[in-house]
Amino acid sequence: MTIMEFFGCSFLAFGPPVAMFAITIAKDPIRIIIMIASAFFWLVSLLLSSILWFIVIPLRNVLIFGLVFSVFFQELFRFFFYVLLRKAEFGLRRVTEEDTHINNNRQVLAYVSGLGFGLMSGAFSLVDVLADAAGPGTMDLNGGSEYFLVISAATTLCFILLHTFWGVIYFSALDRRVIWQVVYVIASHLLVSCITLLNQYQQYVLTLIGIYLVLIATGVITFKVAGGTFNSLKRGFMWRPAASINVSAE
Amino acid sequence: MQRLNSLLYFLAFVLFLFAGAEATRTKDRIYAQIEGTAACFRRLNGTHQFGCSSRRTGNVGVLQLLKEPADVTWLTKEAPDDTYMAIVHSNMFNEQTLRALKDSPKVGGVVLLRSDTEENNLASYSPEDSCPNRYSGLSSFEKQLCSDSKPWNPKGSSLLQVDWGFPIFYVHSDTSIKNITDCYVKHNSEREGMTTRSLCAMEMQAFMIAAKDSETCFRRSNMINNLNPMRFCDPMGDRNVWATLFARDASEQEKSVIVLAARLDTTSMFEGEAPGAVSTVAGLVTALATYSLLSEMKTELSPARSGGNVMLMLFNGEAYDYIGSSRLVYDMSNGMFPPKWSNVPSLNISKIRMMIELNQLSQINQSTGAVAPMYLHKTLDNPDIAKFIQSMKSQQADLNLNLLDSTATSIPPVSLQSFVKADANFPGVAITDYDQSFTNKFYHSVLDDVKLLKFKYSNGTAPPSDSIQAYLANLSTALGRSIYELIAQKPYTGTTKVEPTQMNELLHCYLNSLNCSLFHSATNDDFTLPEYPPPLYVGVSNSLNAVTGLSGRLIALLTGAETNSSKEECKLNESDVVRCP
């Protein structure tokens, strides 16, 4: 039973992101490099958050303190990565092989870096839970929720997708100097992180509904920012010859 | 020393239950460790393996509490899951339950819960053979002294001689017992819908690497196939403890010796849980107190000492084919006792004038208003024995004792058998609380403890006159005076006797806590004494039981004389213990 639970939770959390990676990223080495680099930036932001949490001894047990500063560090490092990408843009164009059909425009790179952020944060939040889930026992036989593992997996999936969306919105907002979108990314990141604090009181349903609502809203904004329209969405679901599968916008 | 003890490798014991909302790791909300447990372990002999072992990775199963026989039937016949851990209340812990569980393929392990209140409900429980040491001593495979129709240990279930296919644990911590029962009641007590919801389960790890039989195990241990050879098993054994009242120098060579003997070990199914109150401790402390009384009489005794010396002998490993006494007899017959390097003249079995052995002693057989009887089992009739028995009986009115001649036709399973085996005319008397079969219904079990002996430590006050302390003290006094008469060959006229308070302290050390005043005085200050009673299982020969050394020091404390020598002068050997005041 616990093995089934382990695989179920793993696939729930990492199935969609891995599919996204396989379909949109894996075929292009440049995108893989960028994804790994962004994942590394997320790790550095986590390191700084941890150092801050470690230094401020009196607030170690106050979850919200570490959480808020961690959000700020993550967004700061998203900005650094944006700056890095913009500086590297010219060089990236030169190393890209001319004859590939892959179009690494700015939005694609934003999406790739967002997914890199998301995958690394997802891995960090779920892997220790999954490691314990594989054993002979399952969660919370006494009192707590036996759905803890499923809820953790769903939360992780939500954060991976959110990071992807935030990446797209943030980068394009910085390109176009749309301040409210930058503020929206930081605010919604803060909001969903704080919603998860409800988990301490076993309000798992509230948490999940809250963060998935934010996910839907963010998804809609991302779609708009990426230039999607109702018609383009419709077109996207229609059959087209394989040769024309491009991530194309603008 | 044919039998072996497996090395205990894992005793970790995990119960999967929730440990509170404050847990920091996910693991802590899935699992909880069960503390305060003792595992059944594996032993081998020349042909078989006995005891318990789990799989290498541990056994996991759903908890099922067994409170009444119907629960056992349900578990073995109707229970829906594949593997269960049977949690057995102590009132259900008997041969019938265990054999039913052993035969069921659904049982992955057994847990015995100790319960202080229900213990009395258990009428009897002795995992020992109905004929203890059936194939050793005077008996052999071909010639049996004890028959199953009239056994010495009628309550014996031979559970110690069973090779269980699963681990068995004994849980004695109250909090652990509560955790287990709470988890069971909360998740598993409702039998409807068991297959569709999460249940409370338990993992037991007590994997034993010894297997098959002694020969195989030794061969595997001695196989050198890499640079780091693996030991799969160790031979059982420990040390006998002995002392003589008068130093055995060269002049003692030809003098006879009266041996005052008791056993120092007992056994049970569980590691570290071998209290042996009735089977071992009562006789042991009586022998110690008697010997200490004799040393007080030493000054009166020495001028007129025509009858020889007194030797106190504590045998170790008697529960397993008389390891201690058979080794002593072997050494004696080879002129190796005491060992040559000690420069003490060797003692031959023929120089033993008489052996007085104290075996099981208790007040279990006491009828109201009377004194509990004691039985004298003699190996033969000779003037010394007649004199000793006559002397003992002449004191019983004064000392409130009730001594009876045994009606048994053979020698009970006591260390004397080893001596009679070597010398058919060996004179000896065993003093026991039983006549033809054991009165102790919990022989060699975890329940043969301080409550069975009815010992209540009276701290600072004198124990009541009907207490076990007073009873054993009176016996010691009678014994001491009778032995005095044998050696001095004149009646004892003094008033020296063993006080119940001394017996109180001795029993306290062996039954309640090693950290007691007597052991404290007998050891150096840097010796840490634990608060629990000593487990009296003989153990393996390369790691000595703490109580063996402590008993040796205690004898020195009770009977030794102070000298003016310096520490360096006294310490002849590296291992010598010298106590500085």
Tab-separated table of C-alpha atoms in Angstrom, chain A:
chain	number	residue	atom	x	y	z
A	1	MET	CA	0.000	0.000	0.000
A	2	THR	CA	2.659	2.495	0.936
A	3	ILE	CA	4.518	1.820	-2.302
A	4	MET	CA	1.388	2.708	-4.238
A	5	GLU	CA	1.016	5.826	-2.152
A	6	PHE	CA	4.624	6.741	-2.817
A	7	PHE	CA	4.278	6.417	-6.584
A	8	GLY	CA	0.873	8.072	-6.637
A	9	CYS	CA	2.153	11.108	-4.790
A	10	SER	CA	5.340	11.288	-6.845
A	11	PHE	CA	3.426	11.219	-10.103
A	12	LEU	CA	0.838	13.685	-8.878
A	13	ALA	CA	3.484	16.216	-7.946
A	14	PHE	CA	6.063	15.666	-10.652
A	15	GLY	CA	4.053	14.110	-13.500
A	16	PRO	CA	2.849	17.312	-15.193
A	17	PRO	CA	6.179	19.168	-14.776
A	18	VAL	CA	8.126	16.198	-16.118
A	19	ALA	CA	5.749	16.002	-19.095
A	20	MET	CA	6.262	19.713	-19.719
A	21	PHE	CA	9.992	19.190	-19.534
A	22	ALA	CA	9.924	16.233	-21.899
A	23	ILE	CA	7.765	17.935	-24.521
A	24	THR	CA	9.045	21.494	-24.469
A	25	ILE	CA	12.562	21.495	-23.025
A	26	ALA	CA	14.338	18.190	-23.389
A	27	LYS	CA	14.991	18.533	-27.118
A	28	ASP	CA	16.997	21.730	-26.824
A	29	PRO	CA	20.303	21.778	-24.926
A	30	ILE	CA	20.176	25.545	-24.453
A	31	ARG	CA	16.816	25.262	-22.671
A	32	ILE	CA	18.151	22.502	-20.437
A	33	ILE	CA	21.145	24.639	-19.517
A	34	ILE	CA	18.925	27.561	-18.693
A	35	MET	CA	16.611	25.406	-16.639
A	36	ILE	CA	19.486	23.998	-14.612
A	37	ALA	CA	20.921	27.484	-14.145
A	38	SER	CA	17.614	28.816	-12.864
A	39	ALA	CA	17.264	25.850	-10.541
A	40	PHE	CA	20.717	26.742	-9.235
A	41	PHE	CA	19.616	30.314	-8.624
A	42	TRP	CA	16.657	29.038	-6.648
A	43	LEU	CA	19.013	26.940	-4.557
A	44	VAL	CA	21.178	29.977	-3.810
A	45	SER	CA	18.100	31.880	-2.703
A	46	LEU	CA	17.231	28.966	-0.396
A	47	LEU	CA	20.745	28.996	0.997
A	48	LEU	CA	20.498	32.674	1.855
A	49	SER	CA	17.056	32.164	3.387
A	50	SER	CA	18.434	29.361	5.518
A	51	ILE	CA	21.408	31.453	6.637
A	52	LEU	CA	19.101	34.275	7.640
A	53	TRP	CA	16.838	31.857	9.505
A	54	PHE	CA	19.876	30.390	11.241
A	55	ILE	CA	21.317	33.746	12.271
A	56	VAL	CA	18.133	35.207	13.715
A	57	ILE	CA	17.945	32.836	16.632
A	58	PRO	CA	14.967	34.336	18.504
A	59	LEU	CA	12.710	33.990	15.470
A	60	ARG	CA	13.691	30.444	14.577
A	61	ASN	CA	10.418	29.008	15.705
A	62	VAL	CA	8.348	31.706	13.997
A	63	LEU	CA	7.476	30.104	10.672
A	64	ILE	CA	6.162	33.240	9.019
A	65	PHE	CA	9.416	35.121	9.437
A	66	GLY	CA	11.468	32.615	7.516
A	67	LEU	CA	8.713	32.195	4.981
A	68	VAL	CA	8.339	35.893	4.106
A	69	PHE	CA	12.074	36.425	3.751
A	70	SER	CA	12.383	33.285	1.702
A	71	VAL	CA	9.778	34.666	-0.733
A	72	PHE	CA	11.738	37.913	-1.019
A	73	PHE	CA	14.997	36.057	-1.611
A	74	GLN	CA	13.400	33.916	-4.289
A	75	GLU	CA	11.986	36.916	-6.111
A	76	LEU	CA	15.303	38.724	-5.784
A	77	PHE	CA	17.099	35.815	-7.354
A	78	ARG	CA	14.485	35.602	-10.079
A	79	PHE	CA	15.420	39.203	-10.831
A	80	PHE	CA	19.146	38.362	-10.832
A	81	PHE	CA	18.478	35.521	-13.202
A	82	TYR	CA	16.510	37.853	-15.442
A	83	VAL	CA	19.481	40.226	-15.522
A	84	LEU	CA	21.831	37.329	-16.268
A	85	LEU	CA	19.653	36.058	-19.091
A	86	ARG	CA	19.424	39.477	-20.672
A	87	LYS	CA	23.205	39.862	-20.531
A	88	ALA	CA	23.685	36.400	-21.974
A	89	GLU	CA	21.068	36.795	-24.651
A	90	PHE	CA	23.476	37.760	-27.412
A	91	GLY	CA	25.843	34.922	-26.636
A	92	LEU	CA	22.986	32.462	-26.495
A	93	ARG	CA	21.848	33.426	-29.934
A	94	ARG	CA	25.297	32.793	-31.303
A	95	VAL	CA	25.646	29.295	-29.882
A	96	THR	CA	22.191	28.275	-31.027
A	97	GLU	CA	22.476	26.229	-34.161
A	98	GLU	CA	20.990	28.081	-37.060
A	99	ASP	CA	19.289	25.138	-38.636
A	100	THR	CA	17.152	24.123	-35.673
A	101	HIS	CA	13.517	25.006	-35.783
A	102	ILE	CA	13.537	25.917	-32.138
A	103	ASN	CA	12.792	29.469	-31.511
A	104	ASN	CA	14.315	30.523	-28.198
A	105	ASN	CA	12.557	33.821	-27.845
A	106	ARG	CA	12.342	35.699	-24.591
A	107	GLN	CA	9.065	34.158	-23.442
A	108	VAL	CA	10.333	30.651	-23.979
A	109	LEU	CA	13.377	31.424	-21.865
A	110	ALA	CA	11.136	32.920	-19.183
A	111	TYR	CA	9.016	29.777	-19.173
A	112	VAL	CA	12.088	27.547	-18.983
A	113	SER	CA	13.604	29.482	-16.105
A	114	GLY	CA	10.241	29.506	-14.293
A	115	LEU	CA	9.987	25.736	-14.591
A	116	GLY	CA	13.577	25.408	-13.347
A	117	PHE	CA	12.658	27.413	-10.249
A	118	GLY	CA	9.526	25.351	-9.769
A	119	LEU	CA	11.113	21.939	-10.165
A	120	MET	CA	13.855	22.672	-7.670
A	121	SER	CA	11.489	24.132	-5.096
A	122	GLY	CA	9.126	21.203	-5.640
A	123	ALA	CA	11.919	18.709	-5.202
A	124	PHE	CA	12.960	20.379	-1.960
A	125	SER	CA	9.501	20.504	-0.493
A	126	LEU	CA	8.425	16.970	-1.313
A	127	VAL	CA	11.452	14.696	-1.443
A	128	ASP	CA	11.865	14.267	2.315
A	129	VAL	CA	8.152	13.575	2.654
A	130	LEU	CA	8.312	11.009	-0.132
A	131	ALA	CA	11.353	9.382	1.420
A	132	ASP	CA	9.386	8.718	4.601
A	133	ALA	CA	6.285	7.704	2.672
A	134	ALA	CA	8.012	4.744	1.043
A	135	GLY	CA	8.381	2.868	4.355
A	136	PRO	CA	5.982	0.310	5.740
A	137	GLY	CA	3.886	2.862	7.599
A	138	THR	CA	1.531	5.530	6.360
A	139	MET	CA	0.736	8.964	7.669
A	140	ASP	CA	-1.108	10.033	10.745
A	141	LEU	CA	-2.977	7.062	11.996
A	142	ASN	CA	-3.621	8.939	15.188
A	143	GLY	CA	-5.610	12.113	14.911
A	144	GLY	CA	-3.983	13.900	11.957
A	145	SER	CA	-5.001	13.605	8.356
A	146	GLU	CA	-4.281	10.439	6.458
A	147	TYR	CA	-4.415	12.576	3.305
A	148	PHE	CA	-1.285	14.473	4.322
A	149	LEU	CA	0.874	12.926	1.615
A	150	VAL	CA	-1.639	13.527	-1.170
A	151	ILE	CA	-2.133	17.082	-0.009
A	152	SER	CA	1.624	17.662	0.099
A	153	ALA	CA	1.922	16.348	-3.434
A	154	ALA	CA	-0.931	18.530	-4.716
A	155	THR	CA	0.573	21.578	-2.999
A	156	THR	CA	3.926	20.843	-4.568
A	157	LEU	CA	2.398	20.564	-8.032
A	158	CYS	CA	0.631	23.876	-7.496
A	159	PHE	CA	3.910	25.580	-6.556
A	160	ILE	CA	5.783	24.153	-9.531
A	161	LEU	CA	3.130	25.443	-11.916
A	162	LEU	CA	2.937	28.779	-10.096
A	163	HIS	CA	6.702	29.245	-10.389
A	164	THR	CA	6.437	28.584	-14.123
A	165	PHE	CA	3.683	31.168	-14.506
A	166	TRP	CA	5.470	33.664	-12.295
A	167	GLY	CA	8.573	33.261	-14.422
A	168	VAL	CA	6.695	34.178	-17.574
A	169	ILE	CA	4.819	37.130	-16.036
A	170	TYR	CA	7.859	38.497	-14.201
A	171	PHE	CA	10.241	38.429	-17.126
A	172	SER	CA	7.777	39.953	-19.563
A	173	ALA	CA	6.741	42.587	-17.021
A	174	LEU	CA	10.384	43.563	-16.541
A	175	ASP	CA	10.830	43.697	-20.307
A	176	ARG	CA	7.831	45.905	-20.740
A	177	ARG	CA	8.252	47.841	-17.483
A	178	VAL	CA	4.789	46.870	-16.240
A	179	ILE	CA	5.205	47.443	-12.555
A	180	TRP	CA	1.852	46.001	-11.393
A	181	GLN	CA	2.673	42.620	-12.840
A	182	VAL	CA	5.960	42.488	-10.922
A	183	VAL	CA	4.076	43.470	-7.795
A	184	TYR	CA	1.431	40.866	-8.577
A	185	VAL	CA	4.046	38.119	-8.788
A	186	ILE	CA	5.623	39.032	-5.454
A	187	ALA	CA	2.253	39.567	-3.770
A	188	SER	CA	0.722	36.351	-5.028
A	189	HIS	CA	3.864	34.444	-4.035
A	190	LEU	CA	3.571	35.882	-0.557
A	191	LEU	CA	-0.137	35.135	-0.492
A	192	VAL	CA	0.074	31.452	-1.447
A	193	SER	CA	3.018	30.898	0.890
A	194	CYS	CA	1.060	32.405	3.753
A	195	ILE	CA	-2.038	30.385	2.882
A	196	THR	CA	-0.008	27.225	3.438
A	197	LEU	CA	0.489	28.329	7.044
A	198	LEU	CA	-3.074	27.134	7.592
A	199	ASN	CA	-1.733	23.607	7.327
A	200	GLN	CA	-0.564	23.886	10.929
A	201	TYR	CA	-4.211	23.930	11.943
A	202	GLN	CA	-5.061	20.964	9.710
A	203	GLN	CA	-7.081	23.274	7.392
A	204	TYR	CA	-5.872	21.350	4.373
A	205	VAL	CA	-9.028	21.885	2.282
A	206	LEU	CA	-8.920	25.652	2.749
A	207	THR	CA	-5.248	25.724	1.840
A	208	LEU	CA	-5.694	23.700	-1.302
A	209	ILE	CA	-8.717	25.690	-2.513
A	210	GLY	CA	-6.904	28.957	-1.803
A	211	ILE	CA	-3.688	28.154	-3.600
A	212	TYR	CA	-5.402	26.553	-6.572
A	213	LEU	CA	-7.605	29.662	-6.986
A	214	VAL	CA	-4.451	31.780	-7.095
A	215	LEU	CA	-2.990	29.278	-9.559
A	216	ILE	CA	-5.972	29.680	-11.896
A	217	ALA	CA	-5.829	33.487	-11.692
A	218	THR	CA	-2.080	33.489	-12.312
A	219	GLY	CA	-2.537	31.063	-15.195
A	220	VAL	CA	-5.055	33.357	-16.863
A	221	ILE	CA	-2.759	36.364	-16.470
A	222	THR	CA	0.173	34.359	-17.847
A	223	PHE	CA	-1.877	33.356	-20.825
A	224	LYS	CA	-2.745	36.952	-21.517
A	225	VAL	CA	0.815	38.137	-20.981
A	226	ALA	CA	2.061	35.486	-23.377
A	227	GLY	CA	-0.282	36.907	-25.985
A	228	GLY	CA	-2.872	34.171	-25.859
A	229	THR	CA	-6.421	34.764	-26.931
A	230	PHE	CA	-9.504	32.584	-26.885
A	231	ASN	CA	-8.971	31.871	-30.556
A	232	SER	CA	-5.341	30.909	-30.164
A	233	LEU	CA	-6.376	28.565	-27.357
A	234	LYS	CA	-8.917	26.987	-29.632
A	235	ARG	CA	-6.335	26.678	-32.387
A	236	GLY	CA	-3.955	25.080	-29.993
A	237	PHE	CA	-6.299	22.145	-29.452
A	238	MET	CA	-6.824	21.590	-33.180
A	239	TRP	CA	-4.806	19.086	-35.191
A	240	ARG	CA	-1.914	20.522	-37.117
A	241	PRO	CA	0.908	18.938	-39.087
A	242	ALA	CA	3.828	18.067	-36.866
A	243	ALA	CA	6.253	20.298	-38.746
A	244	SER	CA	4.574	23.407	-37.513
A	245	ILE	CA	4.747	22.662	-33.796
A	246	ASN	CA	6.505	25.736	-32.618
A	247	VAL	CA	6.140	27.688	-29.493
A	248	SER	CA	5.416	30.846	-31.306
A	249	ALA	CA	4.015	34.061	-30.120
A	250	GLU	CA	4.498	37.791	-30.688
